[in-house]
PDB file of C-alpha atoms in Angstrom:
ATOM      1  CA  UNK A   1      20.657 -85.573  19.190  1.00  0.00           C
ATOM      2  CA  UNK A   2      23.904 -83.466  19.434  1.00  0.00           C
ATOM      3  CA  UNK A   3      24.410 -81.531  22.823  1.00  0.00           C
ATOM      4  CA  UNK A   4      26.930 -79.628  22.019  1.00  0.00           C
ATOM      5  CA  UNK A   5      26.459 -75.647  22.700  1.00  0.00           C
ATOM      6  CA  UNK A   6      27.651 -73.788  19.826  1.00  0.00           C
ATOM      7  CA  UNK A   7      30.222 -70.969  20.392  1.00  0.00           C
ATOM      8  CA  UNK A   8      27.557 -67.639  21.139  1.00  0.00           C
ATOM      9  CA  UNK A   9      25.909 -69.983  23.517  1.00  0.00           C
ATOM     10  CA  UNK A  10      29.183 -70.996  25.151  1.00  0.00           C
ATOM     11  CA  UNK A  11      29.770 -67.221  25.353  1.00  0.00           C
ATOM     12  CA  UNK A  12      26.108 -66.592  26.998  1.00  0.00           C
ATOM     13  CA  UNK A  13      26.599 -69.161  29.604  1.00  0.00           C
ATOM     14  CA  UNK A  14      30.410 -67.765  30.021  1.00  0.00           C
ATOM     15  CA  UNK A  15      29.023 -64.420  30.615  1.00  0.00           C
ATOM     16  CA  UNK A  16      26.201 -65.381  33.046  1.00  0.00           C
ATOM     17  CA  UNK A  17      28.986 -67.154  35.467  1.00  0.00           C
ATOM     18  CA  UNK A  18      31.327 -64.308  35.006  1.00  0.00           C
ATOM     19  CA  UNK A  19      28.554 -62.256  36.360  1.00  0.00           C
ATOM     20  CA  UNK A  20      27.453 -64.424  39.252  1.00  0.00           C
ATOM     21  CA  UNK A  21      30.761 -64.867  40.436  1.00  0.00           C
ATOM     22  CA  UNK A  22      31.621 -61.403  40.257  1.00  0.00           C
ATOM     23  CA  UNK A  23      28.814 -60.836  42.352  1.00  0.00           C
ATOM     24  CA  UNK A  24      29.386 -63.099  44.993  1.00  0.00           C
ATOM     25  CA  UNK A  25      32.820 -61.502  44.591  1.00  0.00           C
ATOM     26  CA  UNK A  26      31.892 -58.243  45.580  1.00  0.00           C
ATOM     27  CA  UNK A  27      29.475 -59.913  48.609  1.00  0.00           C
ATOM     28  CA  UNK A  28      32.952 -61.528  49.910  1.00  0.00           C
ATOM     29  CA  UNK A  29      34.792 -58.026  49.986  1.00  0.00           C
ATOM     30  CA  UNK A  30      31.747 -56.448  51.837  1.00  0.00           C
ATOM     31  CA  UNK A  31      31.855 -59.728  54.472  1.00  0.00           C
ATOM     32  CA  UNK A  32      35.431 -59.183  54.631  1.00  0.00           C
ATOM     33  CA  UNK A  33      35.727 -55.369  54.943  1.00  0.00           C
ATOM     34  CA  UNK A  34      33.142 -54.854  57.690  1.00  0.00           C
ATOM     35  CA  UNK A  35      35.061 -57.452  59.747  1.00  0.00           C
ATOM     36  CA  UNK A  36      37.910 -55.457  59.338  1.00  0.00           C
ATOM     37  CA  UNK A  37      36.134 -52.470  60.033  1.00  0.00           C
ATOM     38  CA  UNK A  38      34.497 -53.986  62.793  1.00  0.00           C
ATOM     39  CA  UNK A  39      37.647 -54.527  64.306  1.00  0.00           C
ATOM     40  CA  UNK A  40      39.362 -51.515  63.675  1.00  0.00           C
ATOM     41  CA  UNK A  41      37.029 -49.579  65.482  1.00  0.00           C
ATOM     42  CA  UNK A  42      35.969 -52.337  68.121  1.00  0.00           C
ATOM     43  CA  UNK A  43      32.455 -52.820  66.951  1.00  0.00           C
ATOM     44  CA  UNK A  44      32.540 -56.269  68.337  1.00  0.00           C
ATOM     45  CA  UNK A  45      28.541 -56.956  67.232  1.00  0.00           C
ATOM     46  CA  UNK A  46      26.513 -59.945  65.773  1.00  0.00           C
ATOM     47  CA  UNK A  47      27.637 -59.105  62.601  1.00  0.00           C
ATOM     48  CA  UNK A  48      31.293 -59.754  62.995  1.00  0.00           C
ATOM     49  CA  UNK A  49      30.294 -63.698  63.994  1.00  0.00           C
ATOM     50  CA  UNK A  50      28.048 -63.233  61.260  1.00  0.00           C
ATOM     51  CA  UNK A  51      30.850 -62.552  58.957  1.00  0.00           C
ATOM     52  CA  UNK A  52      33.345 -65.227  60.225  1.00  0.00           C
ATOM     53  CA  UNK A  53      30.693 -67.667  59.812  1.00  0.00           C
ATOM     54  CA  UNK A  54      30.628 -66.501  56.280  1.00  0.00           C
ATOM     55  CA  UNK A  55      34.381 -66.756  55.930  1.00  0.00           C
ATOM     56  CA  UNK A  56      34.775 -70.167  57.450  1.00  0.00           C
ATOM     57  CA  UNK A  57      31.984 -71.113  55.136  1.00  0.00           C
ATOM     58  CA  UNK A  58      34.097 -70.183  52.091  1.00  0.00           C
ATOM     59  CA  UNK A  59      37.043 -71.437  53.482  1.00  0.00           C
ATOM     60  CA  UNK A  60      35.152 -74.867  54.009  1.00  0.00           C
ATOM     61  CA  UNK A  61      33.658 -74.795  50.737  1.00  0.00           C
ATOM     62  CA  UNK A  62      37.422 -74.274  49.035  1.00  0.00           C
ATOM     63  CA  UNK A  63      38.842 -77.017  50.898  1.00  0.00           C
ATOM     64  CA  UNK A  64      36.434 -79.321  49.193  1.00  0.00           C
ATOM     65  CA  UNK A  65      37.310 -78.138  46.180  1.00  0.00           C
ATOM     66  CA  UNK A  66      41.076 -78.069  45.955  1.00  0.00           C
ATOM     67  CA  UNK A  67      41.182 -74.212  46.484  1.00  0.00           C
ATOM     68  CA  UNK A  68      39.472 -73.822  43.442  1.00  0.00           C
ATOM     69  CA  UNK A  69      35.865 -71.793  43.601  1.00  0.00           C
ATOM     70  CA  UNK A  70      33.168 -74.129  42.329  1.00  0.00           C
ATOM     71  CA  UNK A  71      31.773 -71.163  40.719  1.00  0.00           C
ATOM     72  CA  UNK A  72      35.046 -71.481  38.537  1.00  0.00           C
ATOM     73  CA  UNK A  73      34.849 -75.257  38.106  1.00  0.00           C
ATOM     74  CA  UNK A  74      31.357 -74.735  36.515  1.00  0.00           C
ATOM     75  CA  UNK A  75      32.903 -71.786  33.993  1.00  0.00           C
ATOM     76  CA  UNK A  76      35.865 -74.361  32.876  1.00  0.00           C
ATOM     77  CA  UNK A  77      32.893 -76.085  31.044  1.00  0.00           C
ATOM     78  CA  UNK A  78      32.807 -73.236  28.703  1.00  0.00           C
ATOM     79  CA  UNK A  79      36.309 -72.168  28.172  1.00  0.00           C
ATOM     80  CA  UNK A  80      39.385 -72.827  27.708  1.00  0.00           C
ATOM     81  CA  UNK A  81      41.233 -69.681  28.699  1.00  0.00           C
ATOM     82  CA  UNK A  82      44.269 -69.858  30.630  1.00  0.00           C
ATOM     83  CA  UNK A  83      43.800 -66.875  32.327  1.00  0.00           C
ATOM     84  CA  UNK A  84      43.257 -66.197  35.606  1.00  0.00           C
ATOM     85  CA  UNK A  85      40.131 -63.590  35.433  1.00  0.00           C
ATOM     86  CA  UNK A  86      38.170 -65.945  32.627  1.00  0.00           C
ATOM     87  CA  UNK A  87      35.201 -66.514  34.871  1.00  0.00           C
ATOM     88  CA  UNK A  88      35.035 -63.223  36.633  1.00  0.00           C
ATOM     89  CA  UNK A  89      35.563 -59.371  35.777  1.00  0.00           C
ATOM     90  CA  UNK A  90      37.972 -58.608  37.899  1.00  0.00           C
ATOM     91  CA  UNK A  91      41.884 -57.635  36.757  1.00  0.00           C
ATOM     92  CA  UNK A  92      43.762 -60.541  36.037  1.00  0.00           C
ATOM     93  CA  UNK A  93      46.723 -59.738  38.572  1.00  0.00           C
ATOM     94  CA  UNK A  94      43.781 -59.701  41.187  1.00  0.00           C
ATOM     95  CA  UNK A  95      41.956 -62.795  40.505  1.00  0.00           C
ATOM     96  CA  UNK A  96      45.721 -64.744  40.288  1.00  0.00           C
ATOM     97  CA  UNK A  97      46.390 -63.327  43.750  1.00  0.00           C
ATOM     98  CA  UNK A  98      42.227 -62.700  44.838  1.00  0.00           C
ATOM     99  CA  UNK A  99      42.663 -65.684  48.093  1.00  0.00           C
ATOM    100  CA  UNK A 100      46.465 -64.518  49.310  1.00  0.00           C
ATOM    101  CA  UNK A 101      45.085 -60.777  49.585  1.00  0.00           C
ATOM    102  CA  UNK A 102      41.530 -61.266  51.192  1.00  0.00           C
ATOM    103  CA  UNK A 103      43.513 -64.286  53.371  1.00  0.00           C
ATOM    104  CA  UNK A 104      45.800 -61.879  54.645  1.00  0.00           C
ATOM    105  CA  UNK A 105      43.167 -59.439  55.633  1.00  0.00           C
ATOM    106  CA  UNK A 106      40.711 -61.659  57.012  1.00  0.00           C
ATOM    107  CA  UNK A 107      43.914 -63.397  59.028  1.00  0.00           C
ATOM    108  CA  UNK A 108      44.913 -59.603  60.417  1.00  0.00           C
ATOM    109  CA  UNK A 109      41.070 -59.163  61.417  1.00  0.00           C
ATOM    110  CA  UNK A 110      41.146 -62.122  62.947  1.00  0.00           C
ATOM    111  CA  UNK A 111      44.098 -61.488  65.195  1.00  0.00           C
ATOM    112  CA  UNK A 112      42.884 -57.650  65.990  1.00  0.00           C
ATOM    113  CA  UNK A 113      39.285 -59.651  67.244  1.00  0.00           C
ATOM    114  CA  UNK A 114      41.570 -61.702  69.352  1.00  0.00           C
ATOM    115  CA  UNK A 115      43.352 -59.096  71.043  1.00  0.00           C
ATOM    116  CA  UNK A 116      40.243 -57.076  71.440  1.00  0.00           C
ATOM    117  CA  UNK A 117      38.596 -59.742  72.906  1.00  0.00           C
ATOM    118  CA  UNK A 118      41.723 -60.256  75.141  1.00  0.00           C
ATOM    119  CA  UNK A 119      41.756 -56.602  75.961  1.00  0.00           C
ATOM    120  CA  UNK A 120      37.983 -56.921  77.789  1.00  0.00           C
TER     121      UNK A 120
END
């Protein structure tokens, strides 16, 4: 029995990951963001631990996969694009620079937690 997915089924599976990924995406900025926020505006709650929990969690989960996304690793199964935004609808200039930006902010959160937590 052949197992090989024809093209349109390729594409289905393609755009299912692009879709999951995109949302856990958009979960990430919110994680990210209200840390920031938090910060910002000293709301030093349960949430903020919550969220660096979250982050770590990432960050661990990248580290075992060579800075790659799994979510990503799973797409490469059904394409061969070169491109940086094939498994997620994002811009492409975004998802080739998508862990230097949201590193920078979450590193700038992180030290604005510090000092606020140095300032009480």
């Amino acid at each position: 029995m052949n197992m090989e997915l024809s093209q349109q089924q390729r594409e289905r599976k393609l755009l299912l990951i692009k879709v999951v990924h995109t949302v856990v995406w958009v979960f990430y900025n919110v994680v990210i963001f209200y840390l920031l926020y938090a910060v910002l505006t000293n709301r030093i709650d349960q949430w903020v631990w919550i969220c660096l929990g979250l982050i770590v969690l990432e960050g661990l989960v990248l580290l075992v996969f060579k800075k790659m996304c799994p979510i990503t690793v799973v797409a490469r199964r059904y394409s061969d694009s070169t491109r940086d935004n094939f498994d997620i609808f994002l811009p492409n200039w975004l998802a080739r620079y998508n862990k230097e930006i949201y590193t920078t902010i979450v590193f700038i959160s992180v030290l604005i937690l510090v000092y606020r937590l140095a300032m009480t």
